[in-house]
XYZ file of C-alpha atoms in Angstrom:
211
model
C -13.338 -15.889 23.379
C -9.682 -16.260 22.323
C -7.562 -18.309 24.677
C -4.173 -17.281 26.041
C -2.601 -19.674 23.522
C -4.483 -17.971 20.672
C -3.278 -14.562 21.854
C 0.307 -15.772 22.121
C 0.143 -17.262 18.631
C -1.275 -14.011 17.225
C 1.470 -11.992 18.950
C 4.143 -14.329 17.561
C 2.646 -14.003 14.078
C 2.842 -10.189 14.266
C 6.467 -10.360 15.439
C 7.274 -12.652 12.524
C 5.605 -10.261 10.061
C 7.555 -7.306 11.462
C 10.789 -9.281 11.277
C 9.987 -10.443 7.739
C 9.434 -6.842 6.639
C 12.918 -5.922 7.859
C 14.697 -9.016 6.513
C 13.004 -9.064 3.087
C 13.771 -5.361 2.640
C 17.380 -5.950 3.648
C 18.073 -9.222 1.817
C 15.454 -9.453 -0.921
C 13.164 -12.441 -1.296
C 15.768 -14.930 -2.466
C 18.436 -13.735 -0.043
C 16.173 -13.887 3.016
C 16.283 -17.061 5.097
C 13.443 -18.265 7.300
C 15.818 -18.945 10.188
C 17.043 -15.319 10.049
C 13.450 -14.053 10.084
C 12.584 -16.312 13.014
C 15.705 -15.254 14.902
C 14.987 -11.562 14.342
C 11.448 -12.111 15.647
C 12.736 -13.898 18.737
C 10.928 -17.049 17.625
C 11.831 -20.517 16.428
C 11.711 -21.752 12.858
C 9.016 -24.173 13.995
C 6.906 -21.251 15.188
C 7.291 -19.635 11.776
C 6.091 -22.771 9.996
C 3.214 -23.065 12.453
C 1.941 -19.663 11.249
C 2.968 -19.718 7.573
C 3.220 -22.451 4.948
C 6.702 -21.299 3.943
C 8.731 -18.301 2.825
C 6.521 -17.517 -0.170
C 3.356 -17.678 1.943
C 4.976 -15.415 4.539
C 5.993 -13.007 1.771
C 2.461 -12.751 0.361
C 0.813 -12.529 3.764
C 3.237 -9.742 4.642
C 2.007 -7.901 1.546
C -1.609 -8.353 2.703
C -0.719 -7.170 6.205
C 1.180 -4.136 4.924
C -1.500 -3.062 2.467
C -4.322 -3.430 5.014
C -2.381 -1.380 7.556
C -1.666 1.364 5.048
C -5.220 1.593 3.720
C -6.393 2.091 7.314
C -3.756 4.766 7.805
C -4.750 6.719 4.700
C -8.458 6.412 5.480
C -7.915 7.665 9.017
C -5.732 10.534 7.806
C -8.309 11.615 5.206
C -11.437 11.046 7.284
C -13.200 13.853 9.097
C -11.632 16.610 7.007
C -13.728 19.660 6.252
C -13.093 19.663 2.498
C -12.065 17.207 -0.194
C -8.873 19.213 -0.712
C -7.948 18.850 2.956
C -8.681 15.124 2.781
C -6.519 14.724 -0.332
C -3.631 16.609 1.209
C -3.915 14.674 4.470
C -3.747 11.328 2.643
C -0.830 12.539 0.525
C 1.001 13.835 3.594
C 0.555 10.454 5.252
C 2.254 8.760 2.289
C 5.205 11.130 2.471
C 5.459 10.503 6.217
C 5.548 6.742 5.613
C 8.416 7.158 3.146
C 10.344 9.315 5.631
C 9.608 7.276 8.769
C 9.992 3.805 7.215
C 12.800 4.040 4.651
C 12.754 0.258 4.109
C 9.070 0.314 3.174
C 9.216 1.201 -0.512
C 12.256 -0.972 -1.311
C 10.208 -3.807 0.183
C 7.303 -2.972 -2.132
C 9.707 -3.058 -5.092
C 10.853 -6.451 -3.859
C 7.227 -7.661 -3.860
C 6.749 -6.367 -7.381
C 10.027 -7.726 -8.755
C 9.417 -11.179 -7.312
C 5.844 -11.347 -8.610
C 6.594 -10.283 -12.186
C 9.348 -12.903 -12.459
C 7.232 -15.738 -11.066
C 4.136 -16.431 -13.229
C 2.647 -18.703 -10.555
C 2.814 -15.873 -8.023
C 1.883 -12.989 -10.331
C -1.842 -13.766 -10.317
C -1.968 -13.946 -6.511
C -0.025 -10.685 -6.260
C -2.277 -9.033 -8.858
C -5.384 -9.976 -6.855
C -3.928 -8.400 -3.735
C -2.803 -5.307 -5.599
C -6.240 -4.929 -7.189
C -7.767 -4.918 -3.709
C -5.429 -2.090 -2.710
C -6.222 -0.230 -5.948
C -9.966 -0.473 -5.255
C -9.455 0.711 -1.679
C -7.515 3.726 -2.941
C -10.254 4.381 -5.481
C -12.850 4.346 -2.711
C -10.888 7.006 -0.823
C -10.855 9.122 -4.001
C -14.584 8.462 -4.508
C -15.313 9.666 -0.973
C -13.409 12.880 -1.648
C -15.218 13.352 -4.950
C -18.581 12.753 -3.243
C -17.758 15.580 -0.824
C -17.562 17.837 -3.885
C -20.876 16.585 -5.230
C -19.256 14.275 -7.796
C -20.415 10.671 -8.038
C -17.938 8.281 -9.655
C -19.003 5.097 -11.411
C -17.295 1.749 -10.692
C -14.906 2.072 -13.639
C -13.984 5.625 -12.643
C -13.316 4.498 -9.070
C -11.017 1.731 -10.345
C -9.140 4.049 -12.669
C -8.840 6.751 -10.033
C -7.281 4.251 -7.658
C -4.835 3.164 -10.353
C -3.889 6.763 -11.141
C -3.321 7.749 -7.502
C -1.288 4.609 -6.798
C 0.818 5.215 -9.905
C 1.525 8.776 -8.798
C 2.396 7.679 -5.269
C 4.726 4.943 -6.480
C 6.372 7.149 -9.095
C 7.098 9.866 -6.563
C 8.423 7.267 -4.133
C 10.849 6.011 -6.790
C 12.060 9.553 -7.424
C 12.429 10.187 -3.693
C 14.282 6.924 -3.120
C 16.978 8.028 -5.581
C 17.040 11.723 -4.667
C 14.994 12.631 -1.549
C 15.610 16.363 -1.948
C 14.118 16.364 -5.459
C 10.571 15.581 -4.260
C 8.929 18.339 -2.180
C 6.709 16.992 0.592
C 3.704 18.926 -0.697
C 3.975 17.775 -4.340
C 1.782 14.684 -4.000
C -0.942 16.708 -2.283
C -0.778 19.312 -5.045
C -1.248 16.590 -7.665
C -4.218 15.035 -5.843
C -5.923 18.428 -5.631
C -5.427 18.791 -9.400
C -7.094 15.405 -9.891
C -10.112 16.470 -7.843
C -10.289 19.782 -9.724
C -10.221 17.840 -12.992
C -13.002 15.500 -11.850
C -15.071 18.497 -10.823
C -14.550 20.174 -14.198
C -15.559 16.991 -16.040
C -18.682 16.687 -13.882
C -19.674 20.267 -14.676
C -19.142 19.678 -18.400
C -21.332 16.571 -18.281
C -24.054 18.519 -16.457
C -23.947 21.314 -19.000
C -24.150 18.859 -21.921
C -27.136 17.101 -20.403
C -28.883 20.429 -19.854
C -28.602 21.456 -23.519
């Protein structure tokens, strides 16, 4: 059983992650200072170093925390829907809600990306984390495809996750520059097209195997 001290440490860690999300989005990685993050979290710098090895470790663990939270959110939004189309639209709608409700979220993701591509020592660690998110997205797509009677192989799941993430990120970039240019329903429309395409390919494969 966790002790009171364990619970307090876990609560402090979550406050530090929330504060880091705000400060990194506001200042960028290089502009953010650990004492500012600690102060915003209502904690000491010592408490920050007790939970994280340093600013880079905090940055990468924040990415893990953010991705895990968002995968859960998309899975919950898509789960229990009557059709694959409803599931796709629900997941897409959740992404658009995140962009509207948390305007600092996507600039923070860009900060993750920009830092990783400039730092070869960090890029591999970032790529591993991003691959995990890509596979999780692919699994959500695979579940929707399964509901339509389509079974995706491992490579198709991976590529589907990459495609959906690329669409989501591209639309987020467009929306960040000009919010009115990206209709809320557009992402859902595109995901439905993807499922329709997968279904058409599955039917073609079935017909070829039958001849």
